mmCIF file of C-alpha atoms in Angstrom:
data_model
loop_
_atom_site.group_PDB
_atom_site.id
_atom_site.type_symbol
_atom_site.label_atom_id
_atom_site.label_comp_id
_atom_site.label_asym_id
_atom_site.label_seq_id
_atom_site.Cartn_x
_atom_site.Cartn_y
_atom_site.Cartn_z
ATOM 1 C CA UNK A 1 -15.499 53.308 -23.367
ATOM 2 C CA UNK A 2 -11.492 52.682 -22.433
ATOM 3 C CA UNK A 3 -10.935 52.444 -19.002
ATOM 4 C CA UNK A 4 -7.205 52.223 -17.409
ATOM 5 C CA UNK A 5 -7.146 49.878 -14.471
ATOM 6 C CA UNK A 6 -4.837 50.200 -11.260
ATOM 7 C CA UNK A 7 -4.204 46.781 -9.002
ATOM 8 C CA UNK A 8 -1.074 45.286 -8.255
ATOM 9 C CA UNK A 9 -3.159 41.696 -7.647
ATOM 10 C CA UNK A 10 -2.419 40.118 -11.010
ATOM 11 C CA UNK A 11 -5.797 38.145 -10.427
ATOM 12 C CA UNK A 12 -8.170 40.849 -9.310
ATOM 13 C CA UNK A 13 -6.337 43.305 -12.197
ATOM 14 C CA UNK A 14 -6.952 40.287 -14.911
ATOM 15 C CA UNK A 15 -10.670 40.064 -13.716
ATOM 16 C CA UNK A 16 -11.538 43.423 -13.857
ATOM 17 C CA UNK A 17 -10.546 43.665 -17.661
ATOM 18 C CA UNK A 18 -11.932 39.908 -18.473
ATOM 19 C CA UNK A 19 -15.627 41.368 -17.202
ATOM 20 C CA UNK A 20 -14.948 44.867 -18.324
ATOM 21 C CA UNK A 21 -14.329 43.230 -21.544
ATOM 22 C CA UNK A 22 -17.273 40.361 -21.698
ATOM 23 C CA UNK A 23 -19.604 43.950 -22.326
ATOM 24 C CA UNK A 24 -17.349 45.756 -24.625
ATOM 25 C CA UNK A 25 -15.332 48.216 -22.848
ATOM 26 C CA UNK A 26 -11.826 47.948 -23.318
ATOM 27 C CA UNK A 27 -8.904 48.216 -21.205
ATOM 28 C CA UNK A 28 -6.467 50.423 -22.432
ATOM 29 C CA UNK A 29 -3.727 50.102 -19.798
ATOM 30 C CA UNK A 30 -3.858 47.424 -16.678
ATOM 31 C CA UNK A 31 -0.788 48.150 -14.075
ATOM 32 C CA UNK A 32 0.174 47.730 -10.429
ATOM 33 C CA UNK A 33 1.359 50.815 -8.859
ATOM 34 C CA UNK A 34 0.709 54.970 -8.027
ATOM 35 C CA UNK A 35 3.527 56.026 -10.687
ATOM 36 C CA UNK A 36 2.569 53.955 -14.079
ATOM 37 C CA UNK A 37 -1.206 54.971 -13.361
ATOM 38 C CA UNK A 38 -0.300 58.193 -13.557
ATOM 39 C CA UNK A 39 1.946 57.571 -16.546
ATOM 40 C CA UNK A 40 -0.931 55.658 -18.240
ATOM 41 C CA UNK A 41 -3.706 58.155 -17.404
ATOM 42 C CA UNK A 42 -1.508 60.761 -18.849
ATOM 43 C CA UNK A 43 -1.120 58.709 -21.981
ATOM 44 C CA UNK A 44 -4.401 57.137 -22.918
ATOM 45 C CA UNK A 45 -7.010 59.692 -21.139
ATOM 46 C CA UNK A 46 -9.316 56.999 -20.833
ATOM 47 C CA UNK A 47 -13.063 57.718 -19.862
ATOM 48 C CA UNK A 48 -12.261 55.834 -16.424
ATOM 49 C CA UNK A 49 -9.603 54.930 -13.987
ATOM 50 C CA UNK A 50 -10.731 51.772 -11.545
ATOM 51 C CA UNK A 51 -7.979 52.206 -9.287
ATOM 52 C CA UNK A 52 -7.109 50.426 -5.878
ATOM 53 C CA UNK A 53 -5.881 52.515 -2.592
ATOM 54 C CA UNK A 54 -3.219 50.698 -1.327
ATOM 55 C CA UNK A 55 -0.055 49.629 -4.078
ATOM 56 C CA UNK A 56 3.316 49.432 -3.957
ATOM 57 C CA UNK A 57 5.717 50.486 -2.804
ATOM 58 C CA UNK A 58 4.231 51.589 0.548
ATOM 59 C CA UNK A 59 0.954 49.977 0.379
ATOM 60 C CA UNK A 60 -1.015 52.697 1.877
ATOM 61 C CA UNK A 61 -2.765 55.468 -0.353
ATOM 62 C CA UNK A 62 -0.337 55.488 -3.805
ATOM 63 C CA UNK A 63 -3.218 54.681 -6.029
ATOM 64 C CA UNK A 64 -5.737 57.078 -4.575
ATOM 65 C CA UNK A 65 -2.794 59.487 -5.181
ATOM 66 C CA UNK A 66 -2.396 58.927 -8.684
ATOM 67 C CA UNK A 67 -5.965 58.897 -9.094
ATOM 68 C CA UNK A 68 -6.183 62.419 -7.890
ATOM 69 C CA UNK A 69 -3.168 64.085 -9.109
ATOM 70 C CA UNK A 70 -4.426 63.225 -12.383
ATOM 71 C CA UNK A 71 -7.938 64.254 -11.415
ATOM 72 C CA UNK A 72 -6.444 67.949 -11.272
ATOM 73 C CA UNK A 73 -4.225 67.610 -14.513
ATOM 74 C CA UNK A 74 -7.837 66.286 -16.437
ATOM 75 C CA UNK A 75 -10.938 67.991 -14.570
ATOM 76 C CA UNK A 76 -13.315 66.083 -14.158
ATOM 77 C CA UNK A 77 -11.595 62.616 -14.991
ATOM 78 C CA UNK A 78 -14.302 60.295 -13.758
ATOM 79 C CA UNK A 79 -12.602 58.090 -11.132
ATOM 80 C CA UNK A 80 -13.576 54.618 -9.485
ATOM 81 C CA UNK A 81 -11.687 53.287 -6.029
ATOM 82 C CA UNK A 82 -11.740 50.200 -5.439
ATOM 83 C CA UNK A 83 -10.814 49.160 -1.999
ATOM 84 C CA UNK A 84 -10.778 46.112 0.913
ATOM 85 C CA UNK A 85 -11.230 48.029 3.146
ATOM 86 C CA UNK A 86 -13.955 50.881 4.219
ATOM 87 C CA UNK A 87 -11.434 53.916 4.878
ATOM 88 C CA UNK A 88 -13.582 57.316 5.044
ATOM 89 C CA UNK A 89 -10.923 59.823 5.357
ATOM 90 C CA UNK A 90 -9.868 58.217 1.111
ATOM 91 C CA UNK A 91 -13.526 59.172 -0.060
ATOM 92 C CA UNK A 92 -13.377 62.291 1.637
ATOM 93 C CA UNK A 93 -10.661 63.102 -0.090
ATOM 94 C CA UNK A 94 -12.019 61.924 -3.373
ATOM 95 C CA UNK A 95 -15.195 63.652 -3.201
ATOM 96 C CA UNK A 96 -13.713 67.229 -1.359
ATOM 97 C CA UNK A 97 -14.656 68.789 -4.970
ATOM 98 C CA UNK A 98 -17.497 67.266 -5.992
ATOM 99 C CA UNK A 99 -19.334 63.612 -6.459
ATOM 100 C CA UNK A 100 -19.814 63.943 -10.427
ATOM 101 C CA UNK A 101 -17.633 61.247 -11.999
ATOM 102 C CA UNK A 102 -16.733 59.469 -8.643
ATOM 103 C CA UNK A 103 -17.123 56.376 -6.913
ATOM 104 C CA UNK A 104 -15.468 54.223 -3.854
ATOM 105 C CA UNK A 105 -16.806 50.725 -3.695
ATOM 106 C CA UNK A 106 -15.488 47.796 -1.612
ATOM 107 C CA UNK A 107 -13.686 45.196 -3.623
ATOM 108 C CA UNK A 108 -16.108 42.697 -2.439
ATOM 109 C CA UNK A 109 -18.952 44.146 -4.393
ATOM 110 C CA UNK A 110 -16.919 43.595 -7.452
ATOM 111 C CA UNK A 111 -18.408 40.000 -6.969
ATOM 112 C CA UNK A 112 -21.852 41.155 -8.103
ATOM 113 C CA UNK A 113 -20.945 41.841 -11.276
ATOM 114 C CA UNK A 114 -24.456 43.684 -12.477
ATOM 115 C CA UNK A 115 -23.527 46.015 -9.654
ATOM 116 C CA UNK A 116 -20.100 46.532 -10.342
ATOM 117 C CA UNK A 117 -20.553 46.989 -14.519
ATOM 118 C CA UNK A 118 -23.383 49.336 -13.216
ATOM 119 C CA UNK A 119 -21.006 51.587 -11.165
ATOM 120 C CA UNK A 120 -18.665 51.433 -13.708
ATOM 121 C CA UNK A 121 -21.259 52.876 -16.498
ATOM 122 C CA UNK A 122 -22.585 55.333 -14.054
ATOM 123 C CA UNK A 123 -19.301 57.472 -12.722
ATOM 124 C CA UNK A 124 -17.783 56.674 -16.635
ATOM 125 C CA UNK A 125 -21.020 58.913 -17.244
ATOM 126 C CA UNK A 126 -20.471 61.716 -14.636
ATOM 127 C CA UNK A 127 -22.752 59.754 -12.028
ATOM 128 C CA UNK A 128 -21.440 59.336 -8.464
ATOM 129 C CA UNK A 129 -21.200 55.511 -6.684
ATOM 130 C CA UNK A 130 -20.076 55.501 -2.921
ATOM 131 C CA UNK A 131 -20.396 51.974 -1.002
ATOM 132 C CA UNK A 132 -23.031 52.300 1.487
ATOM 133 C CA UNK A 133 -20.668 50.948 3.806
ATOM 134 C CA UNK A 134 -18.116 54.018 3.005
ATOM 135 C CA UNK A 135 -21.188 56.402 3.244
ATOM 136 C CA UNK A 136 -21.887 55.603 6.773
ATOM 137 C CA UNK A 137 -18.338 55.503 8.303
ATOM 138 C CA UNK A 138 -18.143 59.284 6.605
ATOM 139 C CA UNK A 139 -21.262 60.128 8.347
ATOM 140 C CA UNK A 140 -20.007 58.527 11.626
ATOM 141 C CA UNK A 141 -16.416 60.511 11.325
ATOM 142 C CA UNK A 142 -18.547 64.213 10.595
ATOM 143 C CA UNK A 143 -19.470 63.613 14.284
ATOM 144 C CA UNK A 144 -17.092 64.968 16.748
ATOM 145 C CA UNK A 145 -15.245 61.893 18.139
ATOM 146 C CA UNK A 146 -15.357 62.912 21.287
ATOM 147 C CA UNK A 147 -18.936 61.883 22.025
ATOM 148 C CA UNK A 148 -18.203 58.521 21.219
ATOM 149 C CA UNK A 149 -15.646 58.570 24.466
ATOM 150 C CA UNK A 150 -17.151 57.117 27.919
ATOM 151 C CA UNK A 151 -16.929 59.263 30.974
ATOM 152 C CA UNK A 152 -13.622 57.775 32.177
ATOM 153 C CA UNK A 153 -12.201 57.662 28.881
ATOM 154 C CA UNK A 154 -12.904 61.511 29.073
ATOM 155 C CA UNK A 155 -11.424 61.997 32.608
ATOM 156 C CA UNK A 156 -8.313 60.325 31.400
ATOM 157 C CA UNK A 157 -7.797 62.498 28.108
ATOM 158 C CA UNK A 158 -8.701 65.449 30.119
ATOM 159 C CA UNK A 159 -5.354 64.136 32.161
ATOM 160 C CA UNK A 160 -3.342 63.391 29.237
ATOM 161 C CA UNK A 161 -4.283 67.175 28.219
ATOM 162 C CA UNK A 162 -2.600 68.100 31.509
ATOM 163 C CA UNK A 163 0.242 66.581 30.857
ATOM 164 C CA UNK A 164 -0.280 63.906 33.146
ATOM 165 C CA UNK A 165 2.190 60.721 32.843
ATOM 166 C CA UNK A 166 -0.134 57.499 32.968
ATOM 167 C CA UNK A 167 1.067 56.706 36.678
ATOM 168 C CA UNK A 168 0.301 59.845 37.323
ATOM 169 C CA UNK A 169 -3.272 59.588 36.098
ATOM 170 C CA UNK A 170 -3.629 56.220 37.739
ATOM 171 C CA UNK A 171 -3.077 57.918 40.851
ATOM 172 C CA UNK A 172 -5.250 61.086 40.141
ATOM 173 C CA UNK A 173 -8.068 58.096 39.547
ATOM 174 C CA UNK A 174 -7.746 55.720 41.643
ATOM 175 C CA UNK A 175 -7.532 52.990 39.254
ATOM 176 C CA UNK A 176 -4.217 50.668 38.352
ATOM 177 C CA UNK A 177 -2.005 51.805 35.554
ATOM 178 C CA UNK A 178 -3.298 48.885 33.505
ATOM 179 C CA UNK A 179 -6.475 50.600 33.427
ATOM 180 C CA UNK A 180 -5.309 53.774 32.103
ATOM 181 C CA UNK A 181 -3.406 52.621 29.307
ATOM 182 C CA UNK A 182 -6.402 50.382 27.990
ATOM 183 C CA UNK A 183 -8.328 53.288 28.338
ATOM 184 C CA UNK A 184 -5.805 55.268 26.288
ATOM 185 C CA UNK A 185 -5.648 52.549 23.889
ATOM 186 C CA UNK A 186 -9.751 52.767 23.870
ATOM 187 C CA UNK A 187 -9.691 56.641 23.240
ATOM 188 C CA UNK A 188 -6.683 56.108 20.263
ATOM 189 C CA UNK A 189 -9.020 53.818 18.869
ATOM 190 C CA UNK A 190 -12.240 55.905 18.622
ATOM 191 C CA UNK A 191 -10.649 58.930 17.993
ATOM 192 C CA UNK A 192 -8.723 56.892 14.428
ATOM 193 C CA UNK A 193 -5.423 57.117 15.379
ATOM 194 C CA UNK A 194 -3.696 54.712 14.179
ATOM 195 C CA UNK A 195 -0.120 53.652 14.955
ATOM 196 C CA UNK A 196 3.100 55.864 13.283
ATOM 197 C CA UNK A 197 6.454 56.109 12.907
ATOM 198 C CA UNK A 198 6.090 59.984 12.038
ATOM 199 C CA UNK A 199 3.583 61.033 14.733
ATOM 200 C CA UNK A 200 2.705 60.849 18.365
ATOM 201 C CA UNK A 201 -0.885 59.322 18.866
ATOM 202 C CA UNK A 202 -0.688 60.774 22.376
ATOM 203 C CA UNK A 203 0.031 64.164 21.289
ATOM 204 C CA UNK A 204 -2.603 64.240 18.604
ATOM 205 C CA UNK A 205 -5.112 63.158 20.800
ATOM 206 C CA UNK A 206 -4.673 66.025 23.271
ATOM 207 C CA UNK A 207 -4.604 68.548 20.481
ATOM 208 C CA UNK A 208 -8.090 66.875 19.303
ATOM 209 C CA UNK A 209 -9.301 67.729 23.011
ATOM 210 C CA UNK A 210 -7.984 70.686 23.333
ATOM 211 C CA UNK A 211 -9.608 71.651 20.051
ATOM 212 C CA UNK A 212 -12.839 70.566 20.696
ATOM 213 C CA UNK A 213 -13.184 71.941 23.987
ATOM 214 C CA UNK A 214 -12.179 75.244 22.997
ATOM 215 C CA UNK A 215 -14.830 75.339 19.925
ATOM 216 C CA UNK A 216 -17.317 73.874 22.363
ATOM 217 C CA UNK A 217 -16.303 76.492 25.521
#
């Protein structure tokens, strides 16, 4: 088997191969960004890519990227993520075609190294191997996110839907503006909105209410 790996920590990258390589599989190219895994996968069509989400230069999803770009130049390229962190919307993405030849483990299961090589073997073969952790935060985000909000949390998106400024809701509630934004902060929070430069967490969050209300009306 000839793997290519993707991880811009030089340690993590050098351990990877030293285990991959204790049971015979060998490394044919170990680098540390989105654009040379794409240039290696192109050149060595190995039999797996172990990539990492987050490389430079953003640090955000480059490798999972890479990973499938080349997944649609070579069907069916098996492909293992390796991540620190349990992010759903990356393995839904990964898996929107299919779950033969993929997996998305957290990097701390790399420690258990009969687990890992196991994984590896297993997508390599056209198997699937998604962290249980990463299984149940895909479950959880199928749900509408909406349920998850408490009553007030509810009254005060139903405000922001309005148009409401958060004085303004204060006032409509009778509670202090304090309140309302760590209620808003609450409802960013449940609903995954994280903080951007490029869009308004406000904004999305009405359009998620206004959505769901009208599928549910």
């Amino acid at each position: 088997m000839r793997v290519v790996i993707a991880e811009d920590s030089v340690l993590l990258r050098a351990g990877v191969r030293s285990l991959l390589a204790d049971v015979g599989i060998e490394t044919a190219a170990a680098v540390d960004n989105g654009d040379e895994l794409l240039g290696a996968i192109r050149e060595h069509r190995p039999d797996l890519v172990i990539a990492d989400v987050r490389m430079p230069p953003t640090f955000t999803d480059e490798g999972l990227r890479a990973a499938l770009a080349a997944r649609k130049e070579i069907p069916g390229l098996p492909v293992l993520v390796v991540s620190q962190y349990v992010e759903g919307s990356y393995a839904v993405d990964l898996i929107a075609e299919g779950t033969s030849g993929v997996g998305y483990l957290l990097k701390e299961r790399v420690a258990d190294v009969a687990d890992f090589l196991e994984a590896v073997r297993r997508v390599a073969g056209g198997g699937s191997a998604i962290d249980p952790d990463v299984v149940a935060q895909m479950l959880s985000r199928s749900r509408d996110p909406l349920d998850s909000l408490t009553a007030r949390e509810t009254e005060v998106l139903s405000r922001m839907a309005q148009g409401l400024s958060n004085a303004a809701i204060a006032k409509a509630l009778v509670i202090t503006q304090g309140a309302v934004e760590n209620h808003i902060s609450n409802i960013f929070a449940k609903l995954g909105l994280e903080a951007s430069r490029d869009e308004n967490r406000r904004i999305r969050a009405v359009l998620t209410y206004l959505d769901r209300t009208a599928v549910r009306a």
